[in-house]
CSV table of C-alpha atoms in Angstrom, one decimal:
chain,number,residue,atom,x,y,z
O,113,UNK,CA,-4.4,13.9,-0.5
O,114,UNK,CA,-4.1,17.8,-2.2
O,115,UNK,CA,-2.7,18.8,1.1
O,116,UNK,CA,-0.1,16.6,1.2
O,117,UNK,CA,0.8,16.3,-2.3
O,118,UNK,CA,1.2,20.3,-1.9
O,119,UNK,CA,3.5,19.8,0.7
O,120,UNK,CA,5.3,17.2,-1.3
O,121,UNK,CA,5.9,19.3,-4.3
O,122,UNK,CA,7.1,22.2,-2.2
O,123,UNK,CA,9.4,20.1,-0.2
O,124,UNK,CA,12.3,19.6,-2.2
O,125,UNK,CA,12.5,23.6,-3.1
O,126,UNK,CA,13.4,24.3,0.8
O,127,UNK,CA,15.4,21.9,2.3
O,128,UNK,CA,18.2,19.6,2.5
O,129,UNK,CA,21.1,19.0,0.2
O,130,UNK,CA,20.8,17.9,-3.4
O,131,UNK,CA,22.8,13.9,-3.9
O,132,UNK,CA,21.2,11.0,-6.0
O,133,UNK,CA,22.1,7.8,-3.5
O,134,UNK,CA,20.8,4.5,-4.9
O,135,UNK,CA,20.1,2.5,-1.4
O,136,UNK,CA,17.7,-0.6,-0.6
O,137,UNK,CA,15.0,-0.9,2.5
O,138,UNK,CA,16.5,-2.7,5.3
O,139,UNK,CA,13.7,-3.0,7.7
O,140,UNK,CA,10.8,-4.9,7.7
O,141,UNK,CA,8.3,-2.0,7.1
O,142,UNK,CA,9.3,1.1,6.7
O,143,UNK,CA,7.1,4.9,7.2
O,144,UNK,CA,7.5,7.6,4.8
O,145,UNK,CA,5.6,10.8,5.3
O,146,UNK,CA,5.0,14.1,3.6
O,147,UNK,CA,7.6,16.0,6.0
O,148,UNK,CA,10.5,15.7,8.0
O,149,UNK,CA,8.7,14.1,11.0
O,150,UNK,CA,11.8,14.8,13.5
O,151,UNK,CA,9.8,18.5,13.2
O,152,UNK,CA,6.5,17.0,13.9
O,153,UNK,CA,8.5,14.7,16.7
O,154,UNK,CA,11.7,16.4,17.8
O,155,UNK,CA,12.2,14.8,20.8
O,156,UNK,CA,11.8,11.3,19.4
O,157,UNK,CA,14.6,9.0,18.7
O,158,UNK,CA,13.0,7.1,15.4
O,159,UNK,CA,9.8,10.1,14.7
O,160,UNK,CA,8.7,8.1,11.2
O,161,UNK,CA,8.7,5.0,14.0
O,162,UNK,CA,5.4,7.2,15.7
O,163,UNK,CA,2.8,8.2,13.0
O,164,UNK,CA,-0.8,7.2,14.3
O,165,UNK,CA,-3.0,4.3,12.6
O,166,UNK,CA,-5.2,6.9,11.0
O,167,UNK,CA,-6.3,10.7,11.5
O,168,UNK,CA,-9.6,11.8,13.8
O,169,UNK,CA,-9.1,15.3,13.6
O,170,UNK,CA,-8.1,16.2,10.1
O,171,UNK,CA,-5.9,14.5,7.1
O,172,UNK,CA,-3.1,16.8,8.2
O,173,UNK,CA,-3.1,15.1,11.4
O,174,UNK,CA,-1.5,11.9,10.1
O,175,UNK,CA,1.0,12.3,7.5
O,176,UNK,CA,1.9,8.7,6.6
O,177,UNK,CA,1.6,8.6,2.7
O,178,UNK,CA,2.9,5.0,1.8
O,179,UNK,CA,5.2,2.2,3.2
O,180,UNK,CA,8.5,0.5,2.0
O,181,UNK,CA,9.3,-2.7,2.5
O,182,UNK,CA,12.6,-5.0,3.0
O,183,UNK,CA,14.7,-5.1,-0.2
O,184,UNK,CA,13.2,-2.4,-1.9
O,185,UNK,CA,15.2,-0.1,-3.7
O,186,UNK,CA,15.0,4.1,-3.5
O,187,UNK,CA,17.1,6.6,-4.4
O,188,UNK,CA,18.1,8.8,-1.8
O,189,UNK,CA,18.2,12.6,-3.1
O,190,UNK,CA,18.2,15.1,-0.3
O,191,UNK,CA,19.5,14.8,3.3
O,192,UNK,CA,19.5,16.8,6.4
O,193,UNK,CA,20.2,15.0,9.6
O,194,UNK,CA,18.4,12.0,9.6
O,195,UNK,CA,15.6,12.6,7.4
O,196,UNK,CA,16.1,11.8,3.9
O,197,UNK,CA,14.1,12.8,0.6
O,198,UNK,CA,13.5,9.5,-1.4
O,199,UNK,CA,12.3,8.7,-5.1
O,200,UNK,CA,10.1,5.2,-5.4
O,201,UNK,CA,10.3,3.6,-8.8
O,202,UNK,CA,7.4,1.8,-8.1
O,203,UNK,CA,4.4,4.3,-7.6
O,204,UNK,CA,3.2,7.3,-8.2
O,205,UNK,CA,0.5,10.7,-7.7
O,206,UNK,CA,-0.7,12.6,-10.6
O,207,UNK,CA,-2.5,16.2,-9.9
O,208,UNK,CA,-3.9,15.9,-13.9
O,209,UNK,CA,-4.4,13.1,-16.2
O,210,UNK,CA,-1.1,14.7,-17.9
O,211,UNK,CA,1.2,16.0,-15.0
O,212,UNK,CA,4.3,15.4,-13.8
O,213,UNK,CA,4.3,12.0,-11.8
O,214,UNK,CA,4.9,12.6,-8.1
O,215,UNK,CA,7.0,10.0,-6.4
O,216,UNK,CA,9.1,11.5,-3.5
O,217,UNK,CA,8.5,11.1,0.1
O,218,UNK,CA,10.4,11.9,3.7
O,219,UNK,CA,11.5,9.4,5.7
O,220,UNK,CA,14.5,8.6,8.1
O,221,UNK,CA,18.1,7.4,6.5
O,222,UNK,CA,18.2,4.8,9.2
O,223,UNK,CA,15.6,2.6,7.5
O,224,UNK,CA,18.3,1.8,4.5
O,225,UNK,CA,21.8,0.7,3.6
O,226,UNK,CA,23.5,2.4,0.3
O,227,UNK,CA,23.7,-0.2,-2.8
O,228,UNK,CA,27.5,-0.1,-3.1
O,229,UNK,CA,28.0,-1.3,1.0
O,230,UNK,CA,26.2,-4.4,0.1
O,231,UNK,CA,28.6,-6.9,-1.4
O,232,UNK,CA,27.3,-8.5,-4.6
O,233,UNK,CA,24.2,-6.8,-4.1
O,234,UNK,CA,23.5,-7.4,-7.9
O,235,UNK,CA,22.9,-10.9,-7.0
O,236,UNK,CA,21.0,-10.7,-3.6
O,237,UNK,CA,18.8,-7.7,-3.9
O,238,UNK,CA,15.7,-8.0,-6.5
O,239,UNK,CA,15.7,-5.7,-8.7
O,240,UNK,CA,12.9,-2.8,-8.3
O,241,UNK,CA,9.7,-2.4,-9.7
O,242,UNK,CA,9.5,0.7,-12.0
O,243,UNK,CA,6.7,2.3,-13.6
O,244,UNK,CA,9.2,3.0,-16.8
O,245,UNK,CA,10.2,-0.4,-17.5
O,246,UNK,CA,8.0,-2.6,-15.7
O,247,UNK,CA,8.0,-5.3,-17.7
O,248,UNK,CA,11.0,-7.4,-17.0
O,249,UNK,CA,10.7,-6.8,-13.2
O,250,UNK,CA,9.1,-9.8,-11.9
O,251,UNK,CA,12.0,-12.0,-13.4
O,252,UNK,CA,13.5,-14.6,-11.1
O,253,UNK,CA,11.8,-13.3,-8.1
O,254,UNK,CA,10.3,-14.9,-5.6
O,255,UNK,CA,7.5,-12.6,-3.8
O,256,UNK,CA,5.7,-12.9,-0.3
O,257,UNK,CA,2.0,-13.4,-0.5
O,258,UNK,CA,1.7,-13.8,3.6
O,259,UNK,CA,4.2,-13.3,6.7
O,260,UNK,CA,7.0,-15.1,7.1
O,261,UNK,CA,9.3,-15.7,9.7
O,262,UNK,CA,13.3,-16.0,8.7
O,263,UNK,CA,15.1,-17.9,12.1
O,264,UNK,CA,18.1,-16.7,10.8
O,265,UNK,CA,17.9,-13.2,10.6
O,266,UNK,CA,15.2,-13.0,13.5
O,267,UNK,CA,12.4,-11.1,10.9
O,268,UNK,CA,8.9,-11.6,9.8
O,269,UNK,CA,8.7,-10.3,6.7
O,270,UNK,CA,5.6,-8.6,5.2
O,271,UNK,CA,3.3,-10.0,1.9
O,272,UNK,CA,5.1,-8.3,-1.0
O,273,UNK,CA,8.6,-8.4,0.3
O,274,UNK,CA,10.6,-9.6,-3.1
O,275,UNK,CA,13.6,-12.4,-2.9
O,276,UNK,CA,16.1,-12.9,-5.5
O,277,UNK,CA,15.0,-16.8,-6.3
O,278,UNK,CA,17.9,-19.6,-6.5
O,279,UNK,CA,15.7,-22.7,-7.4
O,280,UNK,CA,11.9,-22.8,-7.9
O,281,UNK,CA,10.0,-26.2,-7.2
O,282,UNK,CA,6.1,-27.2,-6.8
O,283,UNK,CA,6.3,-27.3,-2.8
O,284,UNK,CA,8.2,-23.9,-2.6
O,285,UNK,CA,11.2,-21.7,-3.5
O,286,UNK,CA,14.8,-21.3,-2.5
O,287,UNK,CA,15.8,-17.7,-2.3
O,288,UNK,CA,18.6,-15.2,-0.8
O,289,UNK,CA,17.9,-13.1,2.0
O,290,UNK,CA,20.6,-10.8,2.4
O,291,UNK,CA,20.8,-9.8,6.7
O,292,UNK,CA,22.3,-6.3,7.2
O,293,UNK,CA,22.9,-6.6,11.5
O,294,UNK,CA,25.5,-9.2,10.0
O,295,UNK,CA,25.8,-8.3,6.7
O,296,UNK,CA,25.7,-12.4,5.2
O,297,UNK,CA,23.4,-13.3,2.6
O,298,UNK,CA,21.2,-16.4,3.9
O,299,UNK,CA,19.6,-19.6,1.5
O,300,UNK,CA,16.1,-19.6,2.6
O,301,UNK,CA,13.5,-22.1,1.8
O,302,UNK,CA,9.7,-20.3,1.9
O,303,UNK,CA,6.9,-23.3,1.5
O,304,UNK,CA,4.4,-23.7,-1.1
O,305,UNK,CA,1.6,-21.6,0.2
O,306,UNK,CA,3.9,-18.3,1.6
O,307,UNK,CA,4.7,-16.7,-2.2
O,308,UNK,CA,4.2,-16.2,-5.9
O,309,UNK,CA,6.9,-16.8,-8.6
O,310,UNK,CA,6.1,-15.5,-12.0
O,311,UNK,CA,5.8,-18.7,-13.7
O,312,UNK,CA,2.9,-19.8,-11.6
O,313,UNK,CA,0.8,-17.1,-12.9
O,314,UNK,CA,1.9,-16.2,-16.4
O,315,UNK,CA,-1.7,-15.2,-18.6
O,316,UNK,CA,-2.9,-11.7,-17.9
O,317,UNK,CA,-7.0,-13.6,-17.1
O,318,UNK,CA,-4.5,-15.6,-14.2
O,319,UNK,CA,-3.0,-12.1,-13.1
O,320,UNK,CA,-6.1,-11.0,-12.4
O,321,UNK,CA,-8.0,-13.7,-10.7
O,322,UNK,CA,-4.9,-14.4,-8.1
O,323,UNK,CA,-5.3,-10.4,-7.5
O,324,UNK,CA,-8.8,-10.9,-6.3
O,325,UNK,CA,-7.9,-14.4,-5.0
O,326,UNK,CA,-5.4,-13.0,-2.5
O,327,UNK,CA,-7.5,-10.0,-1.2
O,328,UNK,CA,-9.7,-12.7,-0.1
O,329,UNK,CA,-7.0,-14.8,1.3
O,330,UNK,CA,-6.1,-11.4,3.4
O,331,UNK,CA,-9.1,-10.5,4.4
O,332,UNK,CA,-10.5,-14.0,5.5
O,333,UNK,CA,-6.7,-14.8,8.1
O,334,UNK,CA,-7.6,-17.5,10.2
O,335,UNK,CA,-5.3,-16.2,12.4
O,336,UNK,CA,-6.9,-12.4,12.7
O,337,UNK,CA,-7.6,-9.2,11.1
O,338,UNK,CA,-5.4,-6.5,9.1
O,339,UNK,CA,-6.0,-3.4,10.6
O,340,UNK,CA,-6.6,-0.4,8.2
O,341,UNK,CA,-3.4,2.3,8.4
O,342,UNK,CA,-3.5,5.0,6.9
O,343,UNK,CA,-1.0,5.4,3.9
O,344,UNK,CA,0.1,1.5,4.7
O,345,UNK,CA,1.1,-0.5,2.2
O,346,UNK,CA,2.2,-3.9,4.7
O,347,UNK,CA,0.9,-7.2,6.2
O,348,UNK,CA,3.6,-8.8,8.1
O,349,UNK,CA,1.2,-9.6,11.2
O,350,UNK,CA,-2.3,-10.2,11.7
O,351,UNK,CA,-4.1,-9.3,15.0
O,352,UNK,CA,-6.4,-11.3,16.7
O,353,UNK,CA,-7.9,-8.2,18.2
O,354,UNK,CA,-7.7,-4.6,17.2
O,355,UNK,CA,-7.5,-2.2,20.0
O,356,UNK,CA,-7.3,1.4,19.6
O,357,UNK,CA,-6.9,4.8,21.7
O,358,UNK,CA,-6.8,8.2,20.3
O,359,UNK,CA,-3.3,9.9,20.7
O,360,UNK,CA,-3.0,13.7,21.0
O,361,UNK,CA,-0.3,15.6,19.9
O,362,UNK,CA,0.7,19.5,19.5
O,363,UNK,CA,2.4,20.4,16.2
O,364,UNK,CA,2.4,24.3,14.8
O,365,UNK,CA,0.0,25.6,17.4
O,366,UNK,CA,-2.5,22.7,16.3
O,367,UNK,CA,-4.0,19.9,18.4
O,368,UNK,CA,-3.8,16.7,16.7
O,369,UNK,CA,-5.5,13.6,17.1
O,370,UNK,CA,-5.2,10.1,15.8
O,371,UNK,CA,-6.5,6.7,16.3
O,372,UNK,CA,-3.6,4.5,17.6
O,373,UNK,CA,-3.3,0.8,18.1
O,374,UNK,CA,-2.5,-0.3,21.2
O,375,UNK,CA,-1.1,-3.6,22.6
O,376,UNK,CA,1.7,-5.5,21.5
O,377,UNK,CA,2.8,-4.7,17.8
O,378,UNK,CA,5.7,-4.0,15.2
O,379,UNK,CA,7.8,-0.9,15.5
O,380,UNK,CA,5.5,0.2,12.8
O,381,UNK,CA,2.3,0.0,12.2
O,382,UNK,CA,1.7,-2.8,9.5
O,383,UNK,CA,-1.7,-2.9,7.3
O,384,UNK,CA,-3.2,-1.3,4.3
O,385,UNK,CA,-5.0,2.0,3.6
O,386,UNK,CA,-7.8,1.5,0.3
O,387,UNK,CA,-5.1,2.5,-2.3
O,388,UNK,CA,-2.2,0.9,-0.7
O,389,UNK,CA,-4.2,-2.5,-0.6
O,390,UNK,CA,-5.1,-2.5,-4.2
O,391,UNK,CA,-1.5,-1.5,-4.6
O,392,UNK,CA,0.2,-3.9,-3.2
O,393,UNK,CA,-1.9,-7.2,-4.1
O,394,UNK,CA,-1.6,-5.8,-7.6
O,395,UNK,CA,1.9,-5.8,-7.9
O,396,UNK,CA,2.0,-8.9,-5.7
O,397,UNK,CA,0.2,-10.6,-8.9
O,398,UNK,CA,2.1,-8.9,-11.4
O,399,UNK,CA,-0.1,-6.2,-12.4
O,400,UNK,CA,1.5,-2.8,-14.3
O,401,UNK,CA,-0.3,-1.2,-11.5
O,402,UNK,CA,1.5,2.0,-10.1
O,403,UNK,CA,-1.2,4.2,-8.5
O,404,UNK,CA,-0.9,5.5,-5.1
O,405,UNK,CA,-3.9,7.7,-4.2
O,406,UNK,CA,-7.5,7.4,-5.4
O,407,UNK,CA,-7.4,10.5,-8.2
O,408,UNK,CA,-4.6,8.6,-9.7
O,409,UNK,CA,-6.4,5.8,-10.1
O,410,UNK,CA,-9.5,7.6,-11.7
O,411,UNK,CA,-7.1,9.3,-14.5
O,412,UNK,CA,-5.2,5.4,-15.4
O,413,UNK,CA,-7.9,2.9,-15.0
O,414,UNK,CA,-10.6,3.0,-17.6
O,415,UNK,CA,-14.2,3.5,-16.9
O,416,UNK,CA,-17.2,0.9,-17.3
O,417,UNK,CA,-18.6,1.3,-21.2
O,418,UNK,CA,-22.2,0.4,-21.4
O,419,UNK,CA,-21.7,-2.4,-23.5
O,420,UNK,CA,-18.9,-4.1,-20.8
O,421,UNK,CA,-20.0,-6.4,-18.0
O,422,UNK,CA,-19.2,-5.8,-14.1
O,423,UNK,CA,-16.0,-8.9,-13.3
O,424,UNK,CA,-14.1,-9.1,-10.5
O,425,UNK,CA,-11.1,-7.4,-9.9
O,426,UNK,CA,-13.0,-4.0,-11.2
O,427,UNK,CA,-13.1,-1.3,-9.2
O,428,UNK,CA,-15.3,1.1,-7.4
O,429,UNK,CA,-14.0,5.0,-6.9
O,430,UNK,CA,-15.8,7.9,-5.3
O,431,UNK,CA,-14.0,10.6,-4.0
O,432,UNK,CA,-11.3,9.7,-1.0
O,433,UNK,CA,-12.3,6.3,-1.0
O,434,UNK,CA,-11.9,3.0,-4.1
O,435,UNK,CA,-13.3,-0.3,-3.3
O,436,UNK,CA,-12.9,-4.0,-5.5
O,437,UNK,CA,-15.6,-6.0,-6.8
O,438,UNK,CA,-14.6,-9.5,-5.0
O,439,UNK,CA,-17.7,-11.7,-6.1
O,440,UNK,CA,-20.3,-10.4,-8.7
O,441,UNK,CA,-22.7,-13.7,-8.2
O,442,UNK,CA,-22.6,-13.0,-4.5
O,443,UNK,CA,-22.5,-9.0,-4.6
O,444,UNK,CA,-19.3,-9.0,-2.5
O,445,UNK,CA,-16.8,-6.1,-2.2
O,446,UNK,CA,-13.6,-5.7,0.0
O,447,UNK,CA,-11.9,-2.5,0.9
O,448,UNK,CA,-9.3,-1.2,3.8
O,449,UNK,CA,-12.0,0.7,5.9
O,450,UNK,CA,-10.8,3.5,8.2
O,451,UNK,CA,-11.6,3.5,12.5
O,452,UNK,CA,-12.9,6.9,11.2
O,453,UNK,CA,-15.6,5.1,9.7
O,454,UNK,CA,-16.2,3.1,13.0
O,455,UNK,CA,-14.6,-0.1,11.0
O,456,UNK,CA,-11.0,0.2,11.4
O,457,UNK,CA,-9.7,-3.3,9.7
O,458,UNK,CA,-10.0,-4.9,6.0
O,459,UNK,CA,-13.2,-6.5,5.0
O,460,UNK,CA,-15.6,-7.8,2.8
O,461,UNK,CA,-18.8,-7.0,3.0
O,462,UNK,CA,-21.9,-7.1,0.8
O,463,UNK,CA,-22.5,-3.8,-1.3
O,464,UNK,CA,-25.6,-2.7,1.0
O,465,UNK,CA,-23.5,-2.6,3.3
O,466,UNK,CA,-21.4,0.2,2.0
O,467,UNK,CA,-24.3,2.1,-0.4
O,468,UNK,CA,-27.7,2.3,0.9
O,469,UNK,CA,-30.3,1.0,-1.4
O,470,UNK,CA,-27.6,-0.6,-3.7
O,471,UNK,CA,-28.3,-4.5,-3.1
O,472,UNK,CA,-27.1,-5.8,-6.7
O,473,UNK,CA,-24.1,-5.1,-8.8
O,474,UNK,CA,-27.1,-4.5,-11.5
O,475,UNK,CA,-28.3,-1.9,-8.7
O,476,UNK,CA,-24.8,-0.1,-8.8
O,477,UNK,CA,-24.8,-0.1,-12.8
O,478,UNK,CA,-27.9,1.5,-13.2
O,479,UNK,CA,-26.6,4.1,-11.0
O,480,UNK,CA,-23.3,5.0,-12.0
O,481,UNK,CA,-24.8,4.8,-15.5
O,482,UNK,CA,-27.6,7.3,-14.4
O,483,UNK,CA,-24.9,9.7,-12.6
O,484,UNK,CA,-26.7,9.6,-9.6
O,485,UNK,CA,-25.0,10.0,-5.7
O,486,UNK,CA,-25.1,7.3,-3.3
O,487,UNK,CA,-25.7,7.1,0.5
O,488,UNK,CA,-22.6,6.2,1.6
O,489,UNK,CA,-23.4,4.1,5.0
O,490,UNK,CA,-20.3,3.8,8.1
O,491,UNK,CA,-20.6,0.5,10.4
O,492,UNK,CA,-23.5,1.3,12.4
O,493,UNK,CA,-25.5,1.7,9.0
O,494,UNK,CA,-25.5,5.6,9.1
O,495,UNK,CA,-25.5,7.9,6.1
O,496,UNK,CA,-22.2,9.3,6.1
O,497,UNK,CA,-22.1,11.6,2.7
O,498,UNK,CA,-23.7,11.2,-0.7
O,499,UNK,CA,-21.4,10.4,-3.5
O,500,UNK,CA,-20.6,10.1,-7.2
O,501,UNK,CA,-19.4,6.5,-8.2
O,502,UNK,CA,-17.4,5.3,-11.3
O,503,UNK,CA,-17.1,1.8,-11.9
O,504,UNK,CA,-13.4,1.2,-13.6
O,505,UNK,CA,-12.3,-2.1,-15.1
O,506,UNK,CA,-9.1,-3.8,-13.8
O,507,UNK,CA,-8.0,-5.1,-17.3
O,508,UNK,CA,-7.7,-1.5,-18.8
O,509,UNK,CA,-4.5,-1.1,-17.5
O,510,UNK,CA,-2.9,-3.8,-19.7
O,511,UNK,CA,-4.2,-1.1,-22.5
């Protein structure tokens, strides 16, 4: 991630036209990237549309940092063409435990529709997430915890799409859905079972157990697998098979390669990379939980003290990669896993099955308390690299 938050920072000093837009997601999922893609993909009609699954040749090769989804609200704040610079209340990188927080991205113009052409958008749209004031946000909103299909409007919208709710019951919530191909706002009914309202999960110990509760729900569809993509931040499909091919493409002299899903799927690629998993469920259960990219996390979320036990929801983080602690009795972990890797999807998976050696959380203790690397292990039970793991706790972001 150094590369592209680089590229990031530098961005904004060299191109486009200063404005400050306030606009809200209109698509289902939506790509944002470190770049104007239509360089990367000139002769493409929606370039942020065509960013691989994950890289093979290099970081640099896939440039997909995060993903939007319907009904959230940016602020537009440079334009050229059809790529737009964007600000996201809702997340952020840090380059030092004290730096500036780093929340801009590229993406195309396309994707949204600007506050003010939205009659009584006030009422319709939710309003956003922000790492300033996050604790009002969840108010009156009803939020996706699965797909769901909306007749009306002709859209399956992804887990953590956010409704402005109109009546809340025990079997399910009424909400508005506001459809920009006609511009009408729709009275929707999502069932018991398809979304969260804040009421249902209002102590911080009930937070934290639906976080873990939902990974599991992901990870364990009936109806398929999520496929890991990297910088995604969606689930608005599962697959019943995940088939790849390795796309090449020439950008500034360079060959680049990516793994690409093939086969009948959205416009854009929907599923999670290992932060943007964490990220999402979190905020899905109502966590002040705002970090994008894996050093982010290790400079917010507190470490393990000696004295603390291991629970679930805590986290694993070694460098480039952050795993959670699903079930301590059973030594379970789930994390987005990349094709890279040989895995490709969202699992869970004992921890021997990521560390060699490690069979017991007591295992992983001892080391991370000794400072020692670990033999990290891909799918076909190969050492991959030897790493440095901290063990953070979930509940020291409430601090």
């Amino acid at each position: 991630y150094k590369f592209l938050l680089f590229t990031l920072i530098l961005s904004p000093m060299v191109y486009g036209k200063q404005m400050s837009i306030p606009v809200v997601t209109t698509v289902s999922v939506a790509n944002l990237a470190t770049e104007p893609s239509t360089k990367r993909f000139p002769n493409e009609a929606y370039p942020y549309d065509k960013l691989g699954t994950t890289y093979k040749s290099g970081i640099d090769s896939c440039p997909r940092l995060h993903q939007l989804l319907f009904n959230e609200q940016v602020r537009i704040i440079e334009q050229n063409g059809n790529d737009v610079l964007i600000e996201v209340p809702y997340l952020y990188f840090q380059t030092s435990p004290k730096g500036h927080k780093i929340n801009r991205y590229w993406t195309d113009k396309r994707y949204f529709r600007p506050l003010k052409n939205i009659p009584q958008s006030q009422a319709c749209i939710p309003k956003p997430i922000d790492f300033n004031q996050p604790s009002s946000a969840h108010d009156n909103i009803t939020t996706l915890t699965k797909p769901f299909y909306h007749c009306p409007s002709s859209t399956t919208y992804s887990a953590g799409t956010r409704f402005v709710t109109t009546k809340h019951t025990s079997r399910g919530n009424s909400v508005l859905i506001y459809d920009p191909k006609t511009q009408q706002t729709h009275k929707a009914s999502i069932p018991d079972g398809f979304c969260i309202h804040p009421t249902e999960i209002p102590t911080q110990k009930q937070k934290e157990e639906f976080f873990v509760k939902l990974l599991k729900k992901w990870v364990h569809d009936s109806n398929g697998q999520i496929p890991y993509v990297w910088g995604g931040c969606s689930f608005n499909h599962p697959y019943a098979s995940l088939n790849y091919s390795v796309q090449d493409h020439m950008y500034k002299d360079k060959l680049h390669s990516n793994y690409t899903l093939t086969g009948h799927y959205p416009e854009c690629d929907s599923g999670f990379d290992c932060t943007g998993l964490i990220l999402r469920a979190a905020q899905i259960a109502q966590l002040p939980y705002f970090f994008k990219n894996t050093t982010t996390v290790g400079f917010r979320v507190k470490p393990l003290k000696r004295s603390e036990p291991i629970a679930n929801g805590d986290l694993i983080l070694f460098p480039g990669h952050i795993i959670v602690i699903s079930d301590v009795n059973k030594n379970l972990v789930i994390e987005a896993r990349s094709k890279y890797d040989d895995y490709g999807y969202i699992h869970e998976v004992p921890i021997n099955k990521v560390f060699r050696g490690i069979n017991t959380f007591d295992d992983l203790r001892q080391a991370y308390l000794s400072n020692l690397k670990l033999e990290r292990l891909n799918a076909h039970d190969k050492t991959i690299s030897q790493v440095p793991v901290k063990i953070l706790k979930l509940n020291s972001i409430w601090r």
